[in-house]
Coordinates of N, CA and C in Angstrom, one line a residue:
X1 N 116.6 129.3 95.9 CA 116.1 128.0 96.3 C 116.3 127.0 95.2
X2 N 116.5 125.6 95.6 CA 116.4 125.0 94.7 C 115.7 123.8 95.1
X3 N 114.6 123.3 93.9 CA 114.3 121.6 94.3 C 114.9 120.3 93.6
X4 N 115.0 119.3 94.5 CA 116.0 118.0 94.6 C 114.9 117.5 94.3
X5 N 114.6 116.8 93.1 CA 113.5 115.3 93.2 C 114.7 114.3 93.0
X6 N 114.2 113.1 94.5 CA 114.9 112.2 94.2 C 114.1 110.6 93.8
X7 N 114.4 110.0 93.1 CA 113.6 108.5 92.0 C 114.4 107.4 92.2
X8 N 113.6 106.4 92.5 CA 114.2 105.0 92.6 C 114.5 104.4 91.3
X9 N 114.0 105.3 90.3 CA 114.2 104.9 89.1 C 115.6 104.9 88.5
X10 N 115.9 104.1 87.7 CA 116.8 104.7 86.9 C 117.1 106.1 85.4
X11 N 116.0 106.1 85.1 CA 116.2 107.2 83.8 C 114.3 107.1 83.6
X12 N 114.5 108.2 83.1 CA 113.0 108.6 82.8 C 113.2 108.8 81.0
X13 N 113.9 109.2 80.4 CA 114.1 108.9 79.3 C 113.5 108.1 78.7
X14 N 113.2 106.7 78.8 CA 112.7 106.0 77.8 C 110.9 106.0 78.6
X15 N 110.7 106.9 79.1 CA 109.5 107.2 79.1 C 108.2 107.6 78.2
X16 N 107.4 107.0 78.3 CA 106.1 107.6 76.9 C 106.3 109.4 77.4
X17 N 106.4 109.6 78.2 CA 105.7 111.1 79.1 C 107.3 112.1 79.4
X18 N 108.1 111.6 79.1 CA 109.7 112.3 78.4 C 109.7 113.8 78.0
X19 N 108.7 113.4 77.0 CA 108.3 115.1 76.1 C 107.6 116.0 77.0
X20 N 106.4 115.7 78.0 CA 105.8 115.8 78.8 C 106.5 116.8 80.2
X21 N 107.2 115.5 80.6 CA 108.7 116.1 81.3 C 109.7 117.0 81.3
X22 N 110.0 116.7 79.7 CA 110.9 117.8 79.6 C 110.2 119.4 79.7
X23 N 108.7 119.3 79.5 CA 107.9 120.4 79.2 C 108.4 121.2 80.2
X24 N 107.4 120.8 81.7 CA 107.4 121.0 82.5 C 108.8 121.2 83.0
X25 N 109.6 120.8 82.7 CA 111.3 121.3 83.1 C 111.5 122.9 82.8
X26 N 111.1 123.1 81.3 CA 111.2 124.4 80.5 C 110.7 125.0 80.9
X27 N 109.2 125.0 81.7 CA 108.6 126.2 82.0 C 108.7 126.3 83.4
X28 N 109.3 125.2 84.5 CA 109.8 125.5 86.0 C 111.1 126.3 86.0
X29 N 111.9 126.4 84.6 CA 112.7 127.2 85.2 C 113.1 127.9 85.1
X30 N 111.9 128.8 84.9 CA 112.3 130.1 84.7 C 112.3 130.8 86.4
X31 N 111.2 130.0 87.3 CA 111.2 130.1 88.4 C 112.0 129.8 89.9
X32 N 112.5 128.2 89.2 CA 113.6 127.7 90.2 C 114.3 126.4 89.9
X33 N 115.6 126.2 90.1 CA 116.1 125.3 89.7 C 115.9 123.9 90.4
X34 N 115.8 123.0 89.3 CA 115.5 121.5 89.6 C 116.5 120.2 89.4
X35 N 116.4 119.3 90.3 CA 117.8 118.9 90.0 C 117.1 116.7 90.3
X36 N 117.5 116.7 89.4 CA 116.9 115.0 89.3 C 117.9 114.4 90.2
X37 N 118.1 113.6 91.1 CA 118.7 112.1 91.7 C 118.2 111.1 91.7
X38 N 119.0 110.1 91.2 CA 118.0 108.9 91.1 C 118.5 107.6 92.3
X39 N 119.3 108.1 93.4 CA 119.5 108.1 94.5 C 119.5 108.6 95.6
X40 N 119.4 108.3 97.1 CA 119.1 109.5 98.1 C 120.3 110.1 98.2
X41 N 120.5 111.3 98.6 CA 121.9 112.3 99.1 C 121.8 113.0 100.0
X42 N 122.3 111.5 101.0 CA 121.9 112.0 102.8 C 122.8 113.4 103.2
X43 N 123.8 114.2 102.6 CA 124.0 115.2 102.4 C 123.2 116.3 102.5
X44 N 122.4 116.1 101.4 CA 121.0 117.0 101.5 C 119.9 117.1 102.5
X45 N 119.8 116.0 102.3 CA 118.6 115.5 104.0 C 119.1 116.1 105.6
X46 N 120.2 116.0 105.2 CA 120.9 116.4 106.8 C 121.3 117.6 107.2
X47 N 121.2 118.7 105.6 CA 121.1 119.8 106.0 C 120.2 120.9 107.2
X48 N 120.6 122.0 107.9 CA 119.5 122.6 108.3 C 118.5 123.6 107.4
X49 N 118.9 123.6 106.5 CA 118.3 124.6 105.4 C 117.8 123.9 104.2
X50 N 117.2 122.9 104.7 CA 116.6 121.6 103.9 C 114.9 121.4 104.2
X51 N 114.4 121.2 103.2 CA 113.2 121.2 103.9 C 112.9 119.5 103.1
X52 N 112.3 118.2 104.1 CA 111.8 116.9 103.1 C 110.7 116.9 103.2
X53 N 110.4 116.6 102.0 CA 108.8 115.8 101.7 C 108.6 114.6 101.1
X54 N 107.8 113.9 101.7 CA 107.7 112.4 100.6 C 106.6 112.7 100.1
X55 N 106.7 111.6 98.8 CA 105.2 111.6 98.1 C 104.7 110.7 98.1
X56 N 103.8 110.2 98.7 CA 103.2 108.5 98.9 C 101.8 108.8 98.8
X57 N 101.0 107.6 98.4 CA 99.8 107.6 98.8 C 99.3 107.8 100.4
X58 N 99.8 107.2 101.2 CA 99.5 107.3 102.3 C 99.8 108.5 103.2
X59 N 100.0 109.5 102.3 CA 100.5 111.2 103.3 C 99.3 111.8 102.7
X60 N 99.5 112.9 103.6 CA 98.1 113.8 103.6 C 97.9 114.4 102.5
X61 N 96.2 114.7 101.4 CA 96.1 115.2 100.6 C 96.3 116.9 100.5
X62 N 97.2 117.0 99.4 CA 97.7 118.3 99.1 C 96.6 119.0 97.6
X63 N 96.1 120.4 97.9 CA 96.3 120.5 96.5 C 97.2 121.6 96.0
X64 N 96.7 122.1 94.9 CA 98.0 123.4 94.9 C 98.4 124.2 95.5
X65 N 96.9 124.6 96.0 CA 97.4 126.2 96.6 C 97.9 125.5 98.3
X66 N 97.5 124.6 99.1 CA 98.2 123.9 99.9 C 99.6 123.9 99.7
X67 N 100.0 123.7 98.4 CA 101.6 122.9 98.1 C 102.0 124.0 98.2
X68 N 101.5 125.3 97.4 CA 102.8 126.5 96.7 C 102.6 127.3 98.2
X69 N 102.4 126.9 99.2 CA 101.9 127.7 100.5 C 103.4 127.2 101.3
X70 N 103.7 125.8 100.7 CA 104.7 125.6 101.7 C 105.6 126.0 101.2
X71 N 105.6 125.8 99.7 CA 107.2 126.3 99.0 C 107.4 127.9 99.3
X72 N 106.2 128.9 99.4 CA 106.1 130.4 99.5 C 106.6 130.1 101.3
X73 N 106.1 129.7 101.8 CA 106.8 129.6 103.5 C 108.4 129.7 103.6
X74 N 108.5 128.4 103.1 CA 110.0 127.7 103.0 C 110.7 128.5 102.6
X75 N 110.3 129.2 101.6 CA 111.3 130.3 100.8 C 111.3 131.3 101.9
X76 N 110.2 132.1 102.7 CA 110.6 133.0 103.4 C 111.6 132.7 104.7
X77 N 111.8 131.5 105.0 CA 112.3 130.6 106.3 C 113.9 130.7 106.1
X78 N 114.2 131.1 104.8 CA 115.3 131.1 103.8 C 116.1 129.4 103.9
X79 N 114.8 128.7 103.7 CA 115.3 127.0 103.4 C 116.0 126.9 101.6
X80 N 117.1 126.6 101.9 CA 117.4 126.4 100.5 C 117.4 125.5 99.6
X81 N 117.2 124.4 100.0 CA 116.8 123.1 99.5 C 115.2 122.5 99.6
X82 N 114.4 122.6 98.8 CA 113.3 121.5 99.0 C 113.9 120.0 98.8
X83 N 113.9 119.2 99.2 CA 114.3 117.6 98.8 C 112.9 116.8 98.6
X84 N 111.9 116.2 97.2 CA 111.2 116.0 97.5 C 111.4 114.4 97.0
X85 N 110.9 113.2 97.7 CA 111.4 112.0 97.8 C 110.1 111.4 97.3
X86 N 110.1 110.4 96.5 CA 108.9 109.2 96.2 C 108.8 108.0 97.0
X87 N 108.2 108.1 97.8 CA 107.9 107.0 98.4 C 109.3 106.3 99.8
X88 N 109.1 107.4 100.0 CA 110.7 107.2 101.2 C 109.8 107.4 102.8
X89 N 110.2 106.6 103.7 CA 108.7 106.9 105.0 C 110.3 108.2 105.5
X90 N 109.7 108.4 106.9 CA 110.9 109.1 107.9 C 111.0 110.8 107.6
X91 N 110.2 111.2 107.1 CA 110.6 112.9 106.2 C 109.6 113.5 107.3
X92 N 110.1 114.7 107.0 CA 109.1 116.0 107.7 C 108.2 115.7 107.5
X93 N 107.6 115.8 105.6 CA 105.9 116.0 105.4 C 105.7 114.9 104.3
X94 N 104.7 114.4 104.6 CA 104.5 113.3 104.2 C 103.2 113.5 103.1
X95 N 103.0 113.8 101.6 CA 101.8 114.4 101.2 C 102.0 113.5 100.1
X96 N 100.5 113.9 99.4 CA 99.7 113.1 98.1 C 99.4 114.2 97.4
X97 N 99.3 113.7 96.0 CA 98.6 114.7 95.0 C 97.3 114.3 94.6
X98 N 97.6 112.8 95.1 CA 96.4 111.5 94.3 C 96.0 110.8 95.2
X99 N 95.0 110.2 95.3 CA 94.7 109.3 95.8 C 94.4 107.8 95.3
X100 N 95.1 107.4 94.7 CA 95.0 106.1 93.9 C 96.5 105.8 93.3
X101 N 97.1 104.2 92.8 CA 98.4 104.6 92.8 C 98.6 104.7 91.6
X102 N 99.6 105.7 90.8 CA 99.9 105.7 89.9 C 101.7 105.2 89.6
X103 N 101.6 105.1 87.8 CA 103.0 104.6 87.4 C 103.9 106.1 88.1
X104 N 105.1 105.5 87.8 CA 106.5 106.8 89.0 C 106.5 107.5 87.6
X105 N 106.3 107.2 86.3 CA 106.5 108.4 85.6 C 105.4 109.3 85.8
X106 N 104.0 109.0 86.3 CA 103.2 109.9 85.9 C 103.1 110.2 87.4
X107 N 103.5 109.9 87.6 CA 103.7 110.6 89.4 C 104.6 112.0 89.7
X108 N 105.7 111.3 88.6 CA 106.7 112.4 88.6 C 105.9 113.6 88.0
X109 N 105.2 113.4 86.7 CA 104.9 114.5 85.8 C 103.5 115.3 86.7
X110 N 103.0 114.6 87.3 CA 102.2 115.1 88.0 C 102.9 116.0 89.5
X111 N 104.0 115.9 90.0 CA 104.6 116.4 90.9 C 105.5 118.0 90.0
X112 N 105.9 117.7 88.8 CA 106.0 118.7 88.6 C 105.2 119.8 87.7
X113 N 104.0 119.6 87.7 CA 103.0 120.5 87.2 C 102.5 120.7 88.6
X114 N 102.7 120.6 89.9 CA 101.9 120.9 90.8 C 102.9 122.0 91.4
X115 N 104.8 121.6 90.9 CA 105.8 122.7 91.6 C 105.6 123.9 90.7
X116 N 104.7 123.9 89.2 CA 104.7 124.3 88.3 C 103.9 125.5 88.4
X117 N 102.2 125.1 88.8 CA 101.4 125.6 89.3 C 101.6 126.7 90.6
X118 N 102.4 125.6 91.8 CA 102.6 126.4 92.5 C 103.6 127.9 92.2
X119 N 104.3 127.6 91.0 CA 105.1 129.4 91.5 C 103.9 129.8 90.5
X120 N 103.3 129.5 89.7 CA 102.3 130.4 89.3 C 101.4 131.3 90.2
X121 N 100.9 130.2 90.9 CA 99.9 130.8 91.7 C 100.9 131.7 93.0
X122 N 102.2 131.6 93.7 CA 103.3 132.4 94.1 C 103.3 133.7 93.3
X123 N 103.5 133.9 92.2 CA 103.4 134.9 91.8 C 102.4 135.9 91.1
X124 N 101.3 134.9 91.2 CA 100.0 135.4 90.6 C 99.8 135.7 89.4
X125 N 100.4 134.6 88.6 CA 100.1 134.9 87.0 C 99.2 133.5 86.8
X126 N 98.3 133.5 86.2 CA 97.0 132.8 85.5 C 98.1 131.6 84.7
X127 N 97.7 130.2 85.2 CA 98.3 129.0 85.1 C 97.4 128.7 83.3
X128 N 96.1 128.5 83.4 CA 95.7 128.3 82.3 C 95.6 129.6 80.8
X129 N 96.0 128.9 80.2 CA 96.0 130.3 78.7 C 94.7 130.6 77.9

């Protein structure tokens, strides 16, 4: 499986939360590959073996063991793309981590400590050290 985050941004790079990011890069992939776009790739979306999510304030609150429940689903569904979108309406599942709005960098960093979390708790090894 792999996940697609896609950003209206252009580069996260000159981000304060960069080091942060790349963290969270290092330690997701030992579990599953992740792949930045910083445009949509209606390619992907239009797959049948695609699964979309947006992330908006206005979609339903998620917490982890909620999230890693879809990604552990999806994977048995044998979906091979997650595509997860920032603030895009029209997707299958429409979820929050937050309730309040935050900057897209710490949106991002917060979405991937939750993909992060989730194969933890997927494979049942103890998130905190």
């Amino acid at each position: 499986m792999r996940i697609n985050l896609f950003l209206n941004k252009k580069d996260l790079r000159n981000s304060d939360l960069f080091p942060a990011i790349m963290d969270y890069f290092r330690r997701i992939d030992k579990f599953v590959k992740i792949n930045i776009y910083y445009c949509l790739n209606s390619k992907l979306f239009d797959q049948s073996d695609s699964y979309n999510i947006n992330i908006s304030i206005d979609g339903e609150y998620m917490d982890s063991i909620e999230f890693s429940n879809i990604i552990r689903f999806k994977s048995m569904d044998r979906i091979k793309n997650i595509n997860i979108v920032f603030g895009t309406s029209n997707l299958y599942h429409n979820i929050c981590f937050v309730c309040f709005n935050v900057d897209i960098d710490l949106l991002f960093l917060i979405v991937l400590e939750q993909i992060y979390r989730s194969y933890k708790i997927i494979n049942n090894e103890p998130y905190h050290k």
